[in-house]
């Protein structure tokens, strides 16, 4: 009945990799990469999570069904995030000549960045 | 499935439940079940990640300012502590797999100790938040024009880390039971399923933190937005 | 495949799951999926009755245009509690937790579900969640609508929002754990020879439902939790005063609540597949299409939620995307309806009670589904959203579809569950009464909605009164019909003719064991060597 037994060295190696990646993510966070900071940080986090899932949680040595389940979880999370974004990122996009500008990317911060009246931003119909 | 009354014909492993045919089937069922549960946990936390993502896109400056109030040293230490506890947990499962009773107990205790360390550090972080009036609903105060979105940020901070900490406390309780069982010699290479299942849960909690750390602490350390 | 149990009614008293142990403790501490299914039936029936009372108050008030029976606040509480009771405590659990629990392991040739103790825990969680919710109702009720939209629910309304939210939160875990249990059972506990494509379609339906329960329910859990914390601790993630987005709540809420409607309809559809096959004496037409359509509905169902939010303030581009996707999800449902009809075509139709309920289902679900296409169209929905058109649409699906499907399944498996047969005549009479009452209740509501009567109002313009009176009259007929069902089913427990293993001469492993089944389901592990629904080639051996 015993499942796959990983050698201790595998675990230590993965731990080492995770430590390195943690240090990297902190270091990179302090570098001025502008909007790239976020994708880099997320990519590192995804890499770390993948290592934990594959090796610590033994997904690499598990059945295809298990792998399918793992993929499904993240797929539906992805759906939830992206489909919602179709709404929030596209509110108030110009729908006609001279229409009100977008209230999507970072333009909702207070005071100086909002030239037009703030309420009710988003829906052109209002 | 044996015809009833046939118990003498093959010896049941004492941990084989009657509705299963073999320990292998039982183990596979348990594994599948735990992974399914973890899928629900992904979607559970996922709702908060959704809210986080939306508001981060809308209020990058508020997000930047609020995140800078967090302590990277404490957060980073906690990250290392928790990943370390995942290592010790994986080693505990391995010890149980290979029938090493004392090692199993030691690694499990180490895991619990590291988990407790995480929670203690968290406690100090939370206490500091109260001091600085960064707890929504408890005399919240944030300077500058972004106080509103900053309050949303801290609401999400407490919701996400609070939910995470709750899961850790539950995990701690789970591990206490497993450690006790291991000390009593309940596990063997033939049956160590509860250790493995607890391990899966614990690793999941670690993964959530792996995302929480950069998302909450490292939003804009390079001061791009604020 | 020969039956191993006698087709004739038993001559000597059997040992069954009902009589092998006695006493309250043997029920409350049972791990037997069959007993747990019955325990769910008790609670769900009570919740149905409760929801029905709230519905009666609604229809009584709406018999007159003026708000003369209930104040506006009280009326708001009535439709809220009607929705909460029916959605979370009747429609979601009815077929999966009652019929699924009972029948699934039998259909798979298994002794029980994968995690019997977890199954019992699911029931307790369900009951506790129900008690919290009932407490909130008794304490004064909630008036936000079952949809709990912010900021009304987070900033105003009353304290019972938290209590109801907690009740729904807790009950959600029952649904999750049941789905988890069923999925593992289907994956790992099928009888030897029972490959995926030999499974009865009810199993495919339950599997697809479980997928939705696993992926969707946690999202409403976190939504309701966030709402409760927002109320209780004054956090602010939905608060517009802080820059929050109340529509975010709607996104999170509907991400679950739309797939939830597929939790409500997929298992009844599965039951309908079983009933139509059995009473057409024919294999379901296009088996693999029907099987895959269940999965397609489950998956596509996650892509359409914002069609509930077309006029909530979401971006029009997003609305277009969701409108398009909503049409996509209608296709697999249509596939099923065509295939059921094709199953009946040139079948040897046996018009017993379950088949009557199933045929009623087909007609009503068809209307409900087609009217869904109306509401899916963005341009149309802008006009009919929040009118009685939508109310009629979802009641045709939920009551005309899901509840009818539940009744079809209940009438089909009743002899297996109880070992008794109910009066076929009374069952048919009840079906006709329910069908007539239902159409009279909800048919006029399509017209009312089209004419512009908004939902969730206790007053309306005088010109709508005739249609409203018709609707209320229909509701009373519907109530009579349901009462009748309860009466003859209960009566069958005492006076019903005892039946053998397979009173319908149907295929399926559940019909090869005695009625009511043994505590451990089968005497000998069944081994499957044939396809599902082998009606034409199968020989029934007696004795």
Coordinates of N, CA, C and O in Angstrom, one line a residue, chain A:
Chain A
X1 N 0.8 -1.2 0.0 CA 0.0 0.0 0.0 C 0.9 1.3 0.0 O 0.4 2.3 -0.3
X2 N 2.1 1.1 0.4 CA 3.0 2.3 0.5 C 3.0 3.1 -0.8 O 3.2 2.5 -1.8
X3 N 2.8 4.4 -0.7 CA 3.0 5.2 -1.9 C 4.4 5.4 -2.1 O 5.3 4.8 -1.5
X4 N 4.7 6.4 -3.0 CA 6.1 6.7 -3.4 C 6.8 7.3 -2.2 O 6.3 8.2 -1.5
X5 N 8.0 6.8 -1.9 CA 8.8 7.3 -0.8 C 9.9 8.2 -1.4 O 10.8 7.6 -2.1
X6 N 9.8 9.5 -1.1 CA 10.9 10.3 -1.7 C 12.1 10.2 -0.8 O 12.0 10.2 0.5
X7 N 13.3 10.3 -1.3 CA 14.5 10.4 -0.5 C 14.5 11.7 0.2 O 14.0 12.7 -0.2
X8 N 15.2 11.7 1.4 CA 15.2 12.9 2.2 C 15.9 14.0 1.4 O 15.6 15.2 1.5
X9 N 16.9 13.6 0.6 CA 17.6 14.6 -0.2 C 16.7 15.5 -1.1 O 16.9 16.7 -1.3
X10 N 15.7 14.8 -1.6 CA 14.7 15.5 -2.5 C 14.1 16.6 -1.6 O 14.0 17.8 -2.1
X11 N 13.6 16.3 -0.4 CA 12.9 17.3 0.4 C 13.8 18.4 0.7 O 13.5 19.6 0.7
X12 N 15.1 18.1 1.1 CA 16.0 19.2 1.4 C 16.3 20.1 0.2 O 16.4 21.3 0.4
X13 N 16.4 19.4 -0.9 CA 16.7 20.2 -2.1 C 15.5 21.2 -2.4 O 15.8 22.4 -2.7
X14 N 14.3 20.7 -2.3 CA 13.2 21.5 -2.6 C 13.1 22.6 -1.6 O 12.8 23.8 -1.9
X15 N 13.4 22.3 -0.3 CA 13.4 23.3 0.7 C 14.4 24.4 0.4 O 14.1 25.6 0.5
X16 N 15.6 24.0 0.0 CA 16.6 24.9 -0.4 C 16.1 25.8 -1.5 O 16.3 27.1 -1.5
X17 N 15.5 25.2 -2.5 CA 15.0 26.0 -3.7 C 13.9 27.0 -3.2 O 13.9 28.2 -3.6
X18 N 13.1 26.6 -2.3 CA 12.0 27.5 -1.8 C 12.7 28.7 -1.0 O 12.2 29.8 -1.1
X19 N 13.7 28.4 -0.2 CA 14.4 29.4 0.5 C 15.0 30.5 -0.5 O 14.9 31.7 -0.3
X20 N 15.7 29.9 -1.5 CA 16.3 30.8 -2.5 C 15.2 31.7 -3.1 O 15.4 32.9 -3.2
X21 N 14.1 31.1 -3.5 CA 13.1 31.8 -4.1 C 12.5 32.9 -3.2 O 12.1 34.0 -3.6
X22 N 12.4 32.6 -1.9 CA 11.9 33.5 -1.0 C 12.8 34.7 -0.9 O 12.3 35.9 -0.9
X23 N 14.1 34.5 -0.8 CA 15.0 35.6 -0.8 C 14.9 36.4 -2.0 O 14.9 37.7 -2.0
X24 N 14.9 35.7 -3.2 CA 14.8 36.4 -4.5 C 13.5 37.3 -4.5 O 13.6 38.5 -4.9
X25 N 12.4 36.8 -4.0 CA 11.2 37.6 -4.2 C 11.3 38.8 -3.3 O 10.8 39.9 -3.7
X26 N 11.9 38.7 -2.1 CA 12.0 39.9 -1.3 C 13.0 40.9 -1.9 O 12.7 42.1 -2.0
X27 N 14.1 40.4 -2.4 CA 15.1 41.2 -3.1 C 14.5 42.0 -4.3 O 14.6 43.2 -4.4
X28 N 13.8 41.2 -5.1 CA 13.2 41.8 -6.4 C 12.2 42.8 -6.0 O 12.0 43.9 -6.7
X29 N 11.5 42.6 -4.9 CA 10.4 43.6 -4.5 C 10.9 44.9 -4.3 O 10.2 45.9 -4.5
X30 N 12.2 45.1 -3.9 CA 12.8 46.4 -3.6 C 13.4 47.0 -4.8 O 13.8 48.1 -4.8
X31 N 13.4 46.2 -5.9 CA 14.0 46.8 -7.2 C 12.9 47.6 -7.9 O 11.8 47.1 -8.0
X32 N 13.3 48.7 -8.5 CA 12.2 49.5 -9.2 C 11.9 48.9 -10.6 O 12.6 49.3 -11.6
X33 N 11.0 48.0 -10.7 CA 10.6 47.4 -12.0 C 9.3 47.9 -12.5 O 8.7 47.4 -13.4
X34 N 8.7 48.9 -11.7 CA 7.5 49.5 -12.2 C 6.4 48.5 -12.1 O 6.2 47.7 -11.2
X35 N 5.6 48.4 -13.2 CA 4.5 47.4 -13.2 C 4.9 46.0 -13.3 O 4.1 45.1 -13.1
X36 N 6.2 45.8 -13.5 CA 6.7 44.4 -13.6 C 6.8 43.7 -12.3 O 7.0 42.5 -12.2
X37 N 6.9 44.5 -11.2 CA 7.0 43.9 -9.9 C 6.0 42.9 -9.6 O 6.3 41.8 -9.1
X38 N 4.7 43.2 -10.0 CA 3.7 42.3 -9.6 C 3.7 41.0 -10.4 O 3.7 39.9 -9.8
X39 N 3.9 41.0 -11.7 CA 4.0 39.7 -12.4 C 5.2 38.9 -12.0 O 5.0 37.7 -11.8
X40 N 6.3 39.5 -11.7 CA 7.4 38.8 -11.2 C 7.1 38.1 -9.9 O 7.4 36.9 -9.6
X41 N 6.6 38.9 -8.9 CA 6.3 38.4 -7.6 C 5.3 37.2 -7.7 O 5.5 36.1 -7.1
X42 N 4.3 37.3 -8.6 CA 3.3 36.3 -8.7 C 3.9 35.0 -9.3 O 3.7 33.9 -8.9
X43 N 4.8 35.3 -10.3 CA 5.4 34.1 -11.0 C 6.3 33.3 -10.0 O 6.3 32.1 -10.0
X44 N 7.0 34.1 -9.2 CA 7.8 33.4 -8.2 C 6.9 32.6 -7.2 O 7.2 31.4 -6.9
X45 N 5.8 33.2 -6.8 CA 4.9 32.5 -5.9 C 4.3 31.3 -6.5 O 4.2 30.2 -5.9
X46 N 4.0 31.4 -7.8 CA 3.4 30.2 -8.5 C 4.5 29.1 -8.6 O 4.2 27.9 -8.4
X47 N 5.7 29.5 -8.8 CA 6.8 28.5 -8.9 C 7.0 27.8 -7.5 O 7.1 26.6 -7.5
X48 N 7.0 28.6 -6.4 CA 7.1 28.0 -5.1 C 5.9 27.0 -4.8 O 6.1 25.9 -4.4
X49 N 4.7 27.5 -5.2 CA 3.6 26.7 -4.9 C 3.6 25.4 -5.7 O 3.3 24.3 -5.2
X50 N 4.1 25.5 -6.9 CA 4.2 24.3 -7.8 C 5.2 23.3 -7.2 O 4.9 22.1 -7.1
X51 N 6.3 23.8 -6.6 CA 7.3 22.9 -6.0 C 6.7 22.2 -4.8 O 6.9 21.0 -4.6
X52 N 5.9 22.9 -4.0 CA 5.3 22.3 -2.8 C 4.3 21.3 -3.3 O 4.3 20.2 -2.7
X53 N 3.5 21.6 -4.3 CA 2.5 20.7 -4.7 C 3.1 19.4 -5.3 O 2.7 18.3 -5.0
X54 N 4.1 19.6 -6.2 CA 4.7 18.4 -6.9 C 5.4 17.5 -5.9 O 5.3 16.3 -6.0
X55 N 6.2 18.1 -5.0 CA 7.2 17.3 -4.2 C 6.7 17.1 -2.8 O 6.8 16.0 -2.3
X56 N 6.4 18.1 -2.1 CA 6.0 17.9 -0.7 C 4.6 17.2 -0.7 O 4.4 16.4 0.2
X57 N 3.7 17.6 -1.6 CA 2.4 16.9 -1.6 C 2.3 15.7 -2.5 O 1.3 15.1 -2.7
X58 N 3.5 15.4 -3.1 CA 3.6 14.1 -3.9 C 2.7 14.1 -5.1 O 2.5 13.1 -5.7
X59 N 2.3 15.3 -5.6 CA 1.5 15.3 -6.8 C 2.2 14.7 -8.0 O 1.6 14.0 -8.9
X60 N 3.5 14.8 -8.0 CA 4.3 14.3 -9.2 C 4.1 12.8 -9.2 O 4.2 12.2 -10.3
X61 N 4.0 12.2 -8.1 CA 3.9 10.7 -8.1 C 2.5 10.2 -7.8 O 2.3 9.0 -7.5
X62 N 1.5 11.1 -8.0 CA 0.2 10.6 -7.8 C -0.5 10.3 -9.1 O 0.0 10.5 -10.2
X63 N -1.7 9.8 -9.0 CA -2.5 9.3 -10.1 C -2.8 10.5 -11.0 O -2.8 11.7 -10.6
X64 N -3.1 10.2 -12.3 CA -3.5 11.2 -13.2 C -4.8 12.0 -12.7 O -4.9 13.2 -13.0
X65 N -5.6 11.3 -12.1 CA -6.8 11.9 -11.5 C -6.5 13.0 -10.6 O -7.1 14.1 -10.6
X66 N -5.5 12.7 -9.7 CA -5.1 13.7 -8.7 C -4.6 14.9 -9.4 O -4.9 16.1 -9.1
X67 N -3.8 14.7 -10.4 CA -3.2 15.8 -11.2 C -4.3 16.6 -11.8 O -4.3 17.9 -11.9
X68 N -5.3 15.9 -12.3 CA -6.5 16.6 -12.9 C -7.2 17.4 -11.9 O -7.6 18.6 -12.2
X69 N -7.4 16.9 -10.7 CA -8.1 17.7 -9.7 C -7.3 18.9 -9.3 O -7.9 20.0 -9.2
X70 N -6.0 18.8 -9.2 CA -5.2 20.0 -8.9 C -5.3 21.1 -10.0 O -5.6 22.2 -9.7
X71 N -5.2 20.6 -11.2 CA -5.4 21.6 -12.3 C -6.7 22.2 -12.3 O -6.9 23.4 -12.6
X72 N -7.7 21.4 -12.0 CA -9.1 21.9 -12.0 C -9.3 23.1 -11.1 O -9.9 24.1 -11.4
X73 N -8.7 22.9 -9.9 CA -8.9 23.9 -8.8 C -8.4 25.2 -9.4 O -9.1 26.3 -9.3
X74 N -7.1 25.2 -9.9 CA -6.6 26.5 -10.3 C -7.2 27.0 -11.6 O -7.4 28.2 -11.8
X75 N -7.7 26.1 -12.4 CA -8.4 26.5 -13.6 C -9.7 27.3 -13.3 O -9.9 28.4 -13.8
X76 N -10.5 26.8 -12.3 CA -11.7 27.5 -12.0 C -11.4 28.8 -11.2 O -12.2 29.8 -11.3
X77 N -10.3 28.8 -10.4 CA -9.9 30.0 -9.8 C -9.6 31.1 -10.8 O -10.0 32.2 -10.7
X78 N -8.9 30.6 -11.8 CA -8.5 31.5 -12.9 C -9.8 32.1 -13.6 O -9.8 33.3 -13.9
X79 N -10.8 31.2 -13.9 CA -12.0 31.6 -14.5 C -12.7 32.7 -13.6 O -13.1 33.8 -14.1
X80 N -12.7 32.4 -12.3 CA -13.4 33.4 -11.5 C -12.7 34.8 -11.5 O -13.4 35.8 -11.6
X81 N -11.4 34.7 -11.5 CA -10.7 36.0 -11.5 C -10.8 36.7 -12.9 O -11.1 37.9 -12.9
X82 N -10.6 36.0 -13.9 CA -10.5 36.7 -15.2 C -11.9 37.1 -15.7 O -12.1 38.3 -16.2
X83 N -12.9 36.3 -15.6 CA -14.2 36.7 -16.0 C -14.8 37.9 -15.3 O -15.4 38.8 -15.8
X84 N -14.4 38.0 -13.9 CA -14.9 39.1 -13.2 C -14.1 40.4 -13.7 O -14.7 41.5 -13.7
X85 N -12.8 40.2 -14.0 CA -12.1 41.3 -14.5 C -12.7 41.9 -15.8 O -12.5 43.0 -16.1
X86 N -13.4 41.0 -16.6 CA -14.0 41.6 -17.8 C -14.9 42.7 -17.5 O -15.1 43.6 -18.2
X87 N -15.5 42.6 -16.3 CA -16.4 43.7 -15.8 C -15.6 44.8 -15.3 O -15.6 45.9 -15.8
X88 N -14.8 44.6 -14.3 CA -14.2 45.7 -13.5 C -13.2 46.4 -14.3 O -12.9 47.6 -14.1
X89 N -12.6 45.8 -15.3 CA -11.5 46.5 -16.1 C -12.1 47.3 -17.2 O -11.5 48.1 -17.9
X90 N -13.4 47.0 -17.6 CA -13.9 47.6 -18.8 C -15.1 48.6 -18.5 O -15.7 49.1 -19.3
X91 N -15.3 48.9 -17.2 CA -16.3 49.8 -16.9 C -15.9 51.2 -17.3 O -14.8 51.7 -17.1
X92 N -16.9 51.9 -18.0 CA -16.7 53.3 -18.3 C -15.7 53.4 -19.5 O -15.2 54.5 -19.7
X93 N -15.4 52.3 -20.2 CA -14.6 52.5 -21.4 C -15.3 53.4 -22.4 O -16.5 53.3 -22.4
X94 N -14.6 54.1 -23.2 CA -15.3 55.0 -24.1 C -16.2 54.2 -25.0 O -15.8 53.3 -25.7
X95 N -17.5 54.6 -25.0 CA -18.4 53.9 -25.9 C -18.9 54.8 -27.0 O -19.6 54.4 -27.9
X96 N -18.6 56.0 -26.9 CA -19.0 57.0 -27.9 C -18.0 58.1 -28.0 O -17.2 58.3 -27.0
X97 N -18.0 58.9 -29.0 CA -17.1 60.0 -29.2 C -17.2 60.9 -28.1 O -18.2 61.4 -27.7
X98 N -16.0 61.2 -27.5 CA -16.1 62.2 -26.4 C -16.7 61.8 -25.1 O -17.0 62.5 -24.2
X99 N -16.9 60.5 -25.0 CA -17.5 60.0 -23.8 C -16.5 60.0 -22.6 O -15.3 60.3 -22.7
X100 N -17.0 59.7 -21.4 CA -16.2 59.8 -20.2 C -15.2 58.7 -20.3 O -15.4 57.6 -20.8
X101 N -14.0 59.0 -19.8 CA -12.9 58.1 -19.8 C -13.0 57.0 -18.9 O -14.0 56.9 -18.1
X102 N -12.1 56.0 -18.9 CA -12.2 54.8 -18.1 C -12.0 55.0 -16.7 O -11.3 56.0 -16.3
X103 N -12.6 54.2 -15.9 CA -12.3 54.2 -14.4 C -11.7 52.9 -14.1 O -11.9 52.3 -13.0
X104 N -10.8 52.4 -14.9 CA -10.2 51.1 -14.7 C -8.9 51.2 -14.1 O -8.7 51.2 -12.8
X105 N -7.9 51.3 -14.9 CA -6.5 51.2 -14.3 C -6.1 52.4 -13.4 O -5.8 53.5 -13.9
X106 N -6.1 52.2 -12.2 CA -5.5 53.1 -11.2 C -6.0 54.5 -11.3 O -5.3 55.4 -10.8
X107 N -7.1 54.7 -11.9 CA -7.6 56.1 -11.9 C -8.6 56.4 -10.8 O -9.2 57.4 -10.8
X108 N -8.8 55.4 -9.9 CA -9.7 55.7 -8.9 C -9.1 56.2 -7.6 O -9.8 56.5 -6.7
X109 N -7.8 56.3 -7.6 CA -7.2 56.9 -6.4 C -7.7 58.3 -6.2 O -8.0 59.0 -7.2
X110 N -7.7 58.7 -5.0 CA -8.3 59.9 -4.7 C -7.7 61.2 -5.2 O -6.6 61.2 -5.8
X111 N -8.4 62.3 -5.1 CA -7.9 63.6 -5.3 C -7.3 63.8 -6.7 O -8.0 63.7 -7.7
X112 N -6.0 64.1 -6.8 CA -5.5 64.8 -8.0 C -5.6 63.9 -9.3 O -5.6 64.5 -10.4
X113 N -5.8 62.7 -9.2 CA -5.8 61.9 -10.5 C -7.1 61.8 -11.1 O -7.3 61.3 -12.2
X114 N -8.2 62.3 -10.5 CA -9.5 62.2 -11.1 C -10.0 63.6 -11.5 O -10.5 64.3 -10.7
X115 N -9.9 63.9 -12.8 CA -10.3 65.2 -13.3 C -11.9 65.3 -13.3 O -12.4 66.4 -13.0
X116 N -12.5 64.3 -13.8 CA -14.0 64.3 -14.0 C -14.7 64.1 -12.6 O -14.1 63.6 -11.7
X117 N -16.0 64.4 -12.6 CA -16.7 64.1 -11.3 C -16.6 62.7 -11.0 O -16.8 61.8 -11.9
X118 N -16.5 62.3 -9.7 CA -16.2 60.9 -9.4 C -17.4 60.1 -9.4 O -17.4 58.9 -9.8
X119 N -18.5 60.5 -8.8 CA -19.7 59.7 -8.8 C -20.5 59.9 -10.1 O -20.4 61.0 -10.6
X120 N -21.2 59.2 -10.6 CA -21.2 57.7 -10.6 C -20.3 57.2 -11.8 O -20.8 57.2 -12.9
X121 N -19.1 56.9 -11.5 CA -18.2 56.5 -12.5 C -18.5 55.1 -12.9 O -19.1 54.3 -12.2
X122 N -18.2 54.8 -14.2 CA -18.3 53.4 -14.6 C -19.3 53.2 -15.7 O -19.0 53.0 -16.8
X123 N -20.6 53.3 -15.3 CA -21.6 52.9 -16.3 C -22.0 54.1 -17.2 O -22.4 55.1 -16.7
X124 N -21.8 53.9 -18.5 CA -22.1 55.1 -19.4 C -23.6 55.5 -19.3 O -24.0 56.6 -19.5
X125 N -24.4 54.5 -19.0 CA -25.9 54.7 -19.0 C -26.3 55.8 -18.0 O -27.3 56.4 -18.1
X126 N -25.5 55.8 -16.9 CA -26.0 56.7 -15.8 C -25.7 58.2 -16.2 O -24.7 58.7 -15.9

